[in-house]
Structures are given as C-alpha cells and as structure tokens.
C-alpha cells in the first residue's frame, strides 16, 4: 500500500489524484482540530488549506515519522498564530465586558449538550485545551502530541489528565454529569 | 488490591497508567463490580468530552501549480539582495561622517628641554595628523 509520504511525493510531481487522496484523508480531522482551537469554521478551512500548501513547500527530504503528526504540527502552529493575532484586535463596537453570546463554533452545534461541552472545553486554559483537542479530536497519540506541541511527553500526559478533570468538573456544574 | 481511587481509574481510561499498574487494575476490575462500573462510567464521560461533531463538509481544493520556489525564484531573490547591499554600501560611502576633532587641554613635548612652564593651551588638533610624538596631560 502506498504511504502518505509517497502520495505527497507524487503530488509534488503534479499528481492531482494523489493530492486529493491526501486532502480527503487528512483534512476532516485538521478542520475539526483547527475549528476547536480558533472557534471559526471559515478560519479553520483556510488554515487547513494553507497547511497542505505549506506541506508542499517543505523539504522533500523530510520523510521520517508520522505524516499525520507532521501535517498537524503545521496546522496547529498556524492555528495558534491566528488565535494570537485575533486576540490582539478587539472590535470596539462588538466589545462588551460581560459578553456571553455564543461563539461561531457554539452556533454551529445543533444540540444544546454539545454546545455546553464546547463551552467547557473553551473555558480550559490554553495549554490544556490544545492537548485535549489534539487527543480527542485529532486522534493523536501522546508521542505525536508531544512532537506537535513541542512539550515533553510527561507534561503532555499530566496536562491531559488535568484537562479531563477540569472538563468533568465543568460538565458536573452544568448538570450534564452527575 | 484495595479499591482504586477515581484518579487511578481516570488514568486507566486515558491510558496513562504504566503496564504493571494497568495489569493490577485490570485484575481488580475483573473481580470488583463497583470499580468496574465506575471504570465504565468514566469511559463514557471521556467519550462524551470528545463527542462534539460539528457538521463539517470535506473541503476539497486543487493541487496548486508552480507553488514551489524554483531555482529561478531563488536567483531573483539573491540578485535583489546583492543589488540592495551594493546600493546601501555606495550610499554610505558617499555620505561620509563628519571628521572628529579632539581638543586636548595641554600638550607636552618629549624633548628634554621642555618643562611644565612651557605648557600652553593649544588649538584644536586634527587627528588625521601623526600625533604619536605627543601625549595628553590632564591639568590639575
């Protein structure tokens, strides 16, 4: 079976089918991960596309390790950069100190329960939230998360444990968990 | 083995226990219904945390053409850099900085007949002149 790295090499040589295969295979989890980090579907789609384009620009000699983790590292860093950039600008007309309006992500979710889970995840500290998202929504192993976030493996495990505990506490306060 | 606490069960669900501890826990779970029930409950809660499913349609986009930087692009960048540096160097040479003049308070010659009484203030000294035969004396 042809590997993702081989597909990428073919795409570099202009093979449209290999490119589409990579996009279909990897873009859903990338969109989901970047959506949960940035909170905006439009931005998440742009970042996913940009991640694939940057992948093409990277050195063709890099072929070791997990392809998925490599691609997610690009997307994750772009998402964090975008989030940081957005947090520097606040539209004064929209700004309200006690703004409780739903985020674009919460508006997308049909079920009230899912919206509440999104709120609880959104309320986590940044360093815990991104690891929880990469684990539960990116389906990455702990080793891959350590590679993507550039954090030691032990720290990844500890942060995930505390993130899950905080989530359970938040869901309990909302009455979703007993 | 005594009943594991909730943190241990949670670590097991998250695959955070080391293999020995996990094996002991599994052995206990096979004998203890209460702990087994709690373990399953935690598993369901974890699944719930990861259950957000935004309806995201797969976004296809075509393979970009000629996106990679070719050797010609790199040559263009290099030539632009060289032109920029040369221009900067030329401009810096044309606009020479003003010459600095140092005004020592007193000068004394090394000649043996010179004495302190012969010291006198002197005018500005152009540093471009060879002054290796004089030394500065700070007045008291």
mmCIF file of C-alpha atoms in Angstrom:
data_model
loop_
_atom_site.group_PDB
_atom_site.id
_atom_site.type_symbol
_atom_site.label_atom_id
_atom_site.label_comp_id
_atom_site.label_asym_id
_atom_site.label_seq_id
_atom_site.Cartn_x
_atom_site.Cartn_y
_atom_site.Cartn_z
ATOM 1 C CA UNK A 1 0.000 0.000 0.000
ATOM 2 C CA UNK A 2 1.238 3.428 -0.906
ATOM 3 C CA UNK A 3 2.190 5.600 2.073
ATOM 4 C CA UNK A 4 1.184 9.198 2.716
ATOM 5 C CA UNK A 5 4.763 10.301 2.150
ATOM 6 C CA UNK A 6 4.781 8.628 -1.277
ATOM 7 C CA UNK A 7 1.479 10.327 -2.089
ATOM 8 C CA UNK A 8 2.985 13.655 -1.156
ATOM 9 C CA UNK A 9 5.947 12.997 -3.421
ATOM 10 C CA UNK A 10 3.588 12.195 -6.284
ATOM 11 C CA UNK A 11 1.587 15.351 -5.558
ATOM 12 C CA UNK A 12 4.814 17.345 -5.724
ATOM 13 C CA UNK A 13 5.335 15.956 -9.182
ATOM 14 C CA UNK A 14 1.872 17.128 -10.174
ATOM 15 C CA UNK A 15 -0.287 14.058 -9.475
ATOM 16 C CA UNK A 16 -3.722 15.535 -8.771
ATOM 17 C CA UNK A 17 -5.209 12.207 -7.614
ATOM 18 C CA UNK A 18 -2.529 11.686 -5.005
ATOM 19 C CA UNK A 19 -3.129 15.212 -3.759
ATOM 20 C CA UNK A 20 -6.902 14.728 -3.490
ATOM 21 C CA UNK A 21 -6.386 11.438 -1.693
ATOM 22 C CA UNK A 22 -4.270 13.189 0.948
ATOM 23 C CA UNK A 23 -6.808 16.005 1.277
ATOM 24 C CA UNK A 24 -9.772 13.655 1.675
ATOM 25 C CA UNK A 25 -7.897 11.505 4.159
ATOM 26 C CA UNK A 26 -6.475 14.208 6.412
ATOM 27 C CA UNK A 27 -8.487 17.399 6.041
ATOM 28 C CA UNK A 28 -11.543 16.424 8.185
ATOM 29 C CA UNK A 29 -9.512 15.956 11.357
ATOM 30 C CA UNK A 30 -7.442 19.054 10.586
ATOM 31 C CA UNK A 31 -10.562 21.183 10.103
ATOM 32 C CA UNK A 32 -12.039 19.852 13.323
ATOM 33 C CA UNK A 33 -8.865 20.489 15.309
ATOM 34 C CA UNK A 34 -8.301 23.999 13.966
ATOM 35 C CA UNK A 35 -12.003 24.778 14.356
ATOM 36 C CA UNK A 36 -11.886 23.881 18.036
ATOM 37 C CA UNK A 37 -8.712 25.913 18.545
ATOM 38 C CA UNK A 38 -9.780 29.039 16.638
ATOM 39 C CA UNK A 39 -13.572 28.769 17.059
ATOM 40 C CA UNK A 40 -14.276 29.764 13.447
ATOM 41 C CA UNK A 41 -15.104 27.400 10.595
ATOM 42 C CA UNK A 42 -14.017 29.831 7.872
ATOM 43 C CA UNK A 43 -10.627 30.292 9.519
ATOM 44 C CA UNK A 44 -10.327 26.550 10.143
ATOM 45 C CA UNK A 45 -10.892 25.798 6.450
ATOM 46 C CA UNK A 46 -8.367 28.446 5.400
ATOM 47 C CA UNK A 47 -5.793 27.121 7.844
ATOM 48 C CA UNK A 48 -6.308 23.551 6.663
ATOM 49 C CA UNK A 49 -5.767 24.590 3.062
ATOM 50 C CA UNK A 50 -2.721 26.653 4.000
ATOM 51 C CA UNK A 51 -1.289 23.689 5.954
ATOM 52 C CA UNK A 52 -1.481 21.479 2.872
ATOM 53 C CA UNK A 53 0.133 24.149 0.713
ATOM 54 C CA UNK A 54 2.947 24.618 3.219
ATOM 55 C CA UNK A 55 3.426 20.877 3.265
ATOM 56 C CA UNK A 56 4.183 21.041 -0.449
ATOM 57 C CA UNK A 57 6.741 23.791 0.138
ATOM 58 C CA UNK A 58 8.613 21.849 2.820
ATOM 59 C CA UNK A 59 11.786 19.984 2.046
ATOM 60 C CA UNK A 60 11.071 16.792 0.042
ATOM 61 C CA UNK A 61 13.856 15.067 2.004
ATOM 62 C CA UNK A 62 11.741 15.069 5.180
ATOM 63 C CA UNK A 63 10.013 11.674 5.165
ATOM 64 C CA UNK A 64 10.505 10.268 8.624
ATOM 65 C CA UNK A 65 7.918 9.996 11.410
ATOM 66 C CA UNK A 66 4.172 10.188 11.240
ATOM 67 C CA UNK A 67 2.811 12.085 8.250
ATOM 68 C CA UNK A 68 -0.343 12.967 10.148
ATOM 69 C CA UNK A 69 1.644 14.413 13.061
ATOM 70 C CA UNK A 70 3.829 16.373 10.652
ATOM 71 C CA UNK A 71 0.796 17.878 8.934
ATOM 72 C CA UNK A 72 -0.939 18.545 12.243
ATOM 73 C CA UNK A 73 2.149 20.344 13.544
ATOM 74 C CA UNK A 74 1.883 22.808 10.666
ATOM 75 C CA UNK A 75 -1.865 23.277 11.198
ATOM 76 C CA UNK A 76 -1.531 23.560 14.973
ATOM 77 C CA UNK A 77 1.124 26.269 14.760
ATOM 78 C CA UNK A 78 -0.878 28.194 12.172
ATOM 79 C CA UNK A 79 -3.990 27.954 14.367
ATOM 80 C CA UNK A 80 -2.158 29.214 17.445
ATOM 81 C CA UNK A 81 -0.653 32.073 15.453
ATOM 82 C CA UNK A 82 -4.076 33.001 14.101
ATOM 83 C CA UNK A 83 -5.625 32.865 17.545
ATOM 84 C CA UNK A 84 -2.889 35.070 18.972
ATOM 85 C CA UNK A 85 -3.272 37.507 16.074
ATOM 86 C CA UNK A 86 -7.031 37.682 16.573
ATOM 87 C CA UNK A 87 -6.700 38.207 20.317
ATOM 88 C CA UNK A 88 -4.669 41.369 19.675
ATOM 89 C CA UNK A 89 -7.587 43.038 17.908
ATOM 90 C CA UNK A 90 -10.903 43.678 19.592
ATOM 91 C CA UNK A 91 -13.691 45.338 17.653
ATOM 92 C CA UNK A 92 -14.783 48.143 19.963
ATOM 93 C CA UNK A 93 -18.326 48.132 18.588
ATOM 94 C CA UNK A 94 -18.775 44.468 19.418
ATOM 95 C CA UNK A 95 -16.903 44.560 22.704
ATOM 96 C CA UNK A 96 -18.879 44.049 25.837
ATOM 97 C CA UNK A 97 -17.158 43.294 29.121
ATOM 98 C CA UNK A 98 -19.714 40.643 30.034
ATOM 99 C CA UNK A 99 -20.210 39.180 26.585
ATOM 100 C CA UNK A 100 -21.907 35.796 26.890
ATOM 101 C CA UNK A 101 -23.011 35.470 23.277
ATOM 102 C CA UNK A 102 -22.272 32.092 21.696
ATOM 103 C CA UNK A 103 -19.089 31.657 19.699
ATOM 104 C CA UNK A 104 -19.332 30.692 15.992
ATOM 105 C CA UNK A 105 -18.482 27.123 16.993
ATOM 106 C CA UNK A 106 -21.292 27.010 19.549
ATOM 107 C CA UNK A 107 -23.697 28.389 16.948
ATOM 108 C CA UNK A 108 -22.714 25.589 14.577
ATOM 109 C CA UNK A 109 -23.591 22.862 17.037
ATOM 110 C CA UNK A 110 -27.161 21.714 16.837
ATOM 111 C CA UNK A 111 -27.525 20.035 20.196
ATOM 112 C CA UNK A 112 -27.567 22.028 23.422
ATOM 113 C CA UNK A 113 -25.480 19.364 25.103
ATOM 114 C CA UNK A 114 -22.703 19.644 22.513
ATOM 115 C CA UNK A 115 -22.775 23.414 22.885
ATOM 116 C CA UNK A 116 -22.262 23.077 26.614
ATOM 117 C CA UNK A 117 -19.368 20.656 26.107
ATOM 118 C CA UNK A 118 -17.827 23.165 23.673
ATOM 119 C CA UNK A 119 -18.193 25.883 26.309
ATOM 120 C CA UNK A 120 -16.478 23.729 28.930
ATOM 121 C CA UNK A 121 -13.597 22.887 26.573
ATOM 122 C CA UNK A 122 -13.363 26.541 25.550
ATOM 123 C CA UNK A 123 -13.017 27.583 29.176
ATOM 124 C CA UNK A 124 -9.922 25.425 29.732
ATOM 125 C CA UNK A 125 -6.504 27.080 29.930
ATOM 126 C CA UNK A 126 -4.847 27.258 26.507
ATOM 127 C CA UNK A 127 -2.078 24.740 27.263
ATOM 128 C CA UNK A 128 -4.581 22.116 28.467
ATOM 129 C CA UNK A 129 -7.189 22.803 25.810
ATOM 130 C CA UNK A 130 -4.918 22.298 22.817
ATOM 131 C CA UNK A 131 -3.658 18.973 24.165
ATOM 132 C CA UNK A 132 -7.202 17.767 24.847
ATOM 133 C CA UNK A 133 -8.258 18.797 21.328
ATOM 134 C CA UNK A 134 -5.299 17.052 19.700
ATOM 135 C CA UNK A 135 -6.001 13.872 21.671
ATOM 136 C CA UNK A 136 -9.786 13.659 21.396
ATOM 137 C CA UNK A 137 -10.426 15.403 18.090
ATOM 138 C CA UNK A 138 -7.136 14.948 16.239
ATOM 139 C CA UNK A 139 -6.872 11.305 17.418
ATOM 140 C CA UNK A 140 -3.142 11.684 18.027
ATOM 141 C CA UNK A 141 -1.008 9.502 20.260
ATOM 142 C CA UNK A 142 0.724 11.074 23.269
ATOM 143 C CA UNK A 143 4.067 10.871 21.474
ATOM 144 C CA UNK A 144 2.624 12.682 18.465
ATOM 145 C CA UNK A 145 1.110 15.379 20.685
ATOM 146 C CA UNK A 146 4.495 15.881 22.363
ATOM 147 C CA UNK A 147 6.016 16.315 18.903
ATOM 148 C CA UNK A 148 3.287 18.658 17.661
ATOM 149 C CA UNK A 149 3.237 20.906 20.713
ATOM 150 C CA UNK A 150 6.976 20.624 21.403
ATOM 151 C CA UNK A 151 6.248 19.710 25.022
ATOM 152 C CA UNK A 152 7.792 16.768 26.968
ATOM 153 C CA UNK A 153 5.767 13.541 26.951
ATOM 154 C CA UNK A 154 5.248 13.573 30.731
ATOM 155 C CA UNK A 155 3.912 17.124 30.574
ATOM 156 C CA UNK A 156 1.504 16.153 27.798
ATOM 157 C CA UNK A 157 0.092 13.320 29.917
ATOM 158 C CA UNK A 158 -0.170 15.476 33.010
ATOM 159 C CA UNK A 159 -1.874 18.314 31.126
ATOM 160 C CA UNK A 160 -4.367 15.941 29.533
ATOM 161 C CA UNK A 161 -5.201 14.390 32.884
ATOM 162 C CA UNK A 162 -5.852 17.816 34.438
ATOM 163 C CA UNK A 163 -7.755 18.984 31.371
ATOM 164 C CA UNK A 164 -10.100 15.995 31.589
ATOM 165 C CA UNK A 165 -10.576 16.504 35.314
ATOM 166 C CA UNK A 166 -11.418 20.178 34.749
ATOM 167 C CA UNK A 167 -13.833 19.222 31.957
ATOM 168 C CA UNK A 168 -15.611 16.715 34.170
ATOM 169 C CA UNK A 169 -15.911 19.359 36.866
ATOM 170 C CA UNK A 170 -17.316 21.864 34.351
ATOM 171 C CA UNK A 171 -19.819 19.351 32.996
ATOM 172 C CA UNK A 172 -20.890 18.498 36.527
ATOM 173 C CA UNK A 173 -21.512 22.169 37.267
ATOM 174 C CA UNK A 174 -23.667 22.416 34.145
ATOM 175 C CA UNK A 175 -25.638 19.390 35.276
ATOM 176 C CA UNK A 176 -24.559 17.207 32.367
ATOM 177 C CA UNK A 177 -22.670 14.801 34.607
ATOM 178 C CA UNK A 178 -23.879 13.552 37.940
ATOM 179 C CA UNK B 1 -5.543 -4.968 45.878
ATOM 180 C CA UNK B 2 -7.679 -2.367 47.656
ATOM 181 C CA UNK B 3 -10.234 -0.343 45.706
ATOM 182 C CA UNK B 4 -8.522 2.131 43.344
ATOM 183 C CA UNK B 5 -9.356 5.818 43.712
ATOM 184 C CA UNK B 6 -11.074 7.791 40.963
ATOM 185 C CA UNK B 7 -7.815 9.353 39.709
ATOM 186 C CA UNK B 8 -6.341 5.900 39.113
ATOM 187 C CA UNK B 9 -9.441 4.822 37.218
ATOM 188 C CA UNK B 10 -9.322 8.012 35.173
ATOM 189 C CA UNK B 11 -5.649 7.429 34.366
ATOM 190 C CA UNK B 12 -6.506 3.935 33.228
ATOM 191 C CA UNK B 13 -9.263 5.222 30.955
ATOM 192 C CA UNK B 14 -6.843 7.764 29.487
ATOM 193 C CA UNK B 15 -4.143 5.081 29.038
ATOM 194 C CA UNK B 16 -1.834 6.945 31.400
ATOM 195 C CA UNK B 17 -1.001 4.059 33.753
ATOM 196 C CA UNK B 18 2.214 2.117 33.381
ATOM 197 C CA UNK B 19 1.776 -1.508 32.206
ATOM 198 C CA UNK B 20 2.256 -3.028 35.710
ATOM 199 C CA UNK B 21 -0.290 -0.750 37.367
ATOM 200 C CA UNK B 22 -2.684 -1.286 34.470
ATOM 201 C CA UNK B 23 -2.399 -5.073 34.796
ATOM 202 C CA UNK B 24 -3.081 -4.935 38.548
ATOM 203 C CA UNK B 25 -6.060 -2.680 37.991
ATOM 204 C CA UNK B 26 -7.477 -4.953 35.279
ATOM 205 C CA UNK B 27 -7.165 -7.897 37.609
ATOM 206 C CA UNK B 28 -9.066 -5.992 40.320
ATOM 207 C CA UNK B 29 -11.732 -4.811 37.875
ATOM 208 C CA UNK B 30 -12.432 -8.379 36.862
ATOM 209 C CA UNK B 31 -13.313 -9.180 40.474
ATOM 210 C CA UNK B 32 -14.956 -5.950 41.672
ATOM 211 C CA UNK B 33 -18.295 -4.947 40.184
ATOM 212 C CA UNK B 34 -18.370 -1.480 41.787
ATOM 213 C CA UNK B 35 -14.967 -0.473 40.438
ATOM 214 C CA UNK B 36 -15.792 -1.986 37.082
ATOM 215 C CA UNK B 37 -18.986 0.078 36.945
ATOM 216 C CA UNK B 38 -17.073 3.260 37.853
ATOM 217 C CA UNK B 39 -14.469 2.498 35.208
ATOM 218 C CA UNK B 40 -17.164 2.136 32.546
ATOM 219 C CA UNK B 41 -18.853 5.351 33.701
ATOM 220 C CA UNK B 42 -15.597 7.261 33.375
ATOM 221 C CA UNK B 43 -15.085 5.792 29.926
ATOM 222 C CA UNK B 44 -18.496 7.100 28.860
ATOM 223 C CA UNK B 45 -17.736 10.537 30.301
ATOM 224 C CA UNK B 46 -14.468 10.712 28.377
ATOM 225 C CA UNK B 47 -16.264 9.713 25.196
ATOM 226 C CA UNK B 48 -18.748 12.490 25.857
ATOM 227 C CA UNK B 49 -15.959 15.091 26.127
ATOM 228 C CA UNK B 50 -14.732 14.013 22.704
ATOM 229 C CA UNK B 51 -18.186 13.835 21.166
ATOM 230 C CA UNK B 52 -18.599 17.290 19.642
ATOM 231 C CA UNK B 53 -19.399 16.730 15.989
ATOM 232 C CA UNK B 54 -19.574 19.978 14.043
ATOM 233 C CA UNK B 55 -21.071 19.296 10.623
ATOM 234 C CA UNK B 56 -18.026 19.999 8.524
ATOM 235 C CA UNK B 57 -18.151 19.028 4.881
ATOM 236 C CA UNK B 58 -14.846 17.886 3.391
ATOM 237 C CA UNK B 59 -13.305 20.848 1.707
ATOM 238 C CA UNK B 60 -11.532 19.843 -1.497
ATOM 239 C CA UNK B 61 -9.051 22.157 -3.125
ATOM 240 C CA UNK B 62 -6.946 21.558 -6.228
ATOM 241 C CA UNK B 63 -3.222 20.979 -6.286
ATOM 242 C CA UNK B 64 -1.581 24.387 -6.614
ATOM 243 C CA UNK B 65 0.535 24.821 -9.731
ATOM 244 C CA UNK B 66 4.122 26.035 -9.612
ATOM 245 C CA UNK B 67 3.827 26.961 -5.980
ATOM 246 C CA UNK B 68 7.232 25.682 -5.058
ATOM 247 C CA UNK B 69 10.064 28.141 -5.223
ATOM 248 C CA UNK B 70 12.137 27.204 -8.201
ATOM 249 C CA UNK B 71 15.830 27.884 -8.691
ATOM 250 C CA UNK B 72 14.945 30.938 -10.803
ATOM 251 C CA UNK B 73 12.966 32.434 -7.926
ATOM 252 C CA UNK B 74 15.891 31.893 -5.565
ATOM 253 C CA UNK B 75 18.238 33.517 -8.096
ATOM 254 C CA UNK B 76 15.912 36.513 -8.323
ATOM 255 C CA UNK B 77 15.856 36.844 -4.535
ATOM 256 C CA UNK B 78 19.665 36.556 -4.354
ATOM 257 C CA UNK B 79 20.214 39.171 -7.077
ATOM 258 C CA UNK B 80 17.805 41.570 -5.364
ATOM 259 C CA UNK B 81 19.717 41.140 -2.100
ATOM 260 C CA UNK B 82 23.070 41.789 -3.809
ATOM 261 C CA UNK B 83 21.715 44.923 -5.517
ATOM 262 C CA UNK B 84 20.306 46.144 -2.201
ATOM 263 C CA UNK B 85 23.571 45.640 -0.326
ATOM 264 C CA UNK B 86 25.625 47.302 -3.086
ATOM 265 C CA UNK B 87 23.306 50.301 -3.159
ATOM 266 C CA UNK B 88 23.479 50.625 0.628
ATOM 267 C CA UNK B 89 27.265 50.406 0.597
ATOM 268 C CA UNK B 90 27.587 53.064 -2.125
ATOM 269 C CA UNK B 91 25.249 55.432 -0.336
ATOM 270 C CA UNK B 92 27.143 55.014 2.936
ATOM 271 C CA UNK B 93 30.431 55.776 1.186
ATOM 272 C CA UNK B 94 29.050 58.917 -0.467
ATOM 273 C CA UNK B 95 27.741 60.311 2.794
ATOM 274 C CA UNK B 96 30.962 60.263 4.862
ATOM 275 C CA UNK B 97 30.503 61.125 8.523
ATOM 276 C CA UNK B 98 31.916 64.452 9.786
ATOM 277 C CA UNK B 99 35.570 64.291 10.849
ATOM 278 C CA UNK B 100 36.047 64.212 14.613
ATOM 279 C CA UNK B 101 38.426 66.659 16.258
ATOM 280 C CA UNK B 102 39.812 66.119 19.746
ATOM 281 C CA UNK B 103 40.917 69.095 21.820
ATOM 282 C CA UNK B 104 43.477 68.118 24.484
ATOM 283 C CA UNK B 105 43.857 70.621 27.316
ATOM 284 C CA UNK B 106 47.645 70.731 27.349
ATOM 285 C CA UNK B 107 50.372 69.194 25.296
ATOM 286 C CA UNK B 108 53.902 68.458 26.335
ATOM 287 C CA UNK B 109 56.737 67.573 24.039
ATOM 288 C CA UNK B 110 59.133 64.774 24.729
ATOM 289 C CA UNK B 111 62.112 66.970 24.144
ATOM 290 C CA UNK B 112 64.407 67.083 27.242
ATOM 291 C CA UNK B 113 64.461 70.918 27.483
ATOM 292 C CA UNK B 114 60.684 71.174 27.743
ATOM 293 C CA UNK B 115 59.332 71.946 31.214
ATOM 294 C CA UNK B 116 55.966 72.500 32.850
ATOM 295 C CA UNK B 117 56.288 76.256 32.458
ATOM 296 C CA UNK B 118 56.422 75.835 28.748
ATOM 297 C CA UNK B 119 52.985 74.276 28.671
ATOM 298 C CA UNK B 120 50.353 76.315 26.945
ATOM 299 C CA UNK B 121 46.833 75.700 25.728
ATOM 300 C CA UNK B 122 46.705 74.738 22.145
ATOM 301 C CA UNK B 123 44.133 74.866 19.448
ATOM 302 C CA UNK B 124 42.147 72.023 18.024
ATOM 303 C CA UNK B 125 44.198 69.168 16.721
ATOM 304 C CA UNK B 126 43.333 67.323 13.613
ATOM 305 C CA UNK B 127 43.529 63.637 14.450
ATOM 306 C CA UNK B 128 44.498 62.803 10.927
ATOM 307 C CA UNK B 129 47.923 64.379 11.686
ATOM 308 C CA UNK B 130 50.534 61.994 13.107
ATOM 309 C CA UNK B 131 50.469 62.704 16.853
ATOM 310 C CA UNK B 132 52.485 59.745 18.017
ATOM 311 C CA UNK B 133 55.158 62.071 19.484
ATOM 312 C CA UNK B 134 52.787 63.906 21.859
ATOM 313 C CA UNK B 135 50.869 62.766 24.889
ATOM 314 C CA UNK B 136 47.990 64.270 26.739
ATOM 315 C CA UNK B 137 48.469 65.638 30.263
ATOM 316 C CA UNK B 138 45.453 66.250 32.410
ATOM 317 C CA UNK B 139 45.672 69.635 34.173
ATOM 318 C CA UNK B 140 45.416 69.734 37.962
#
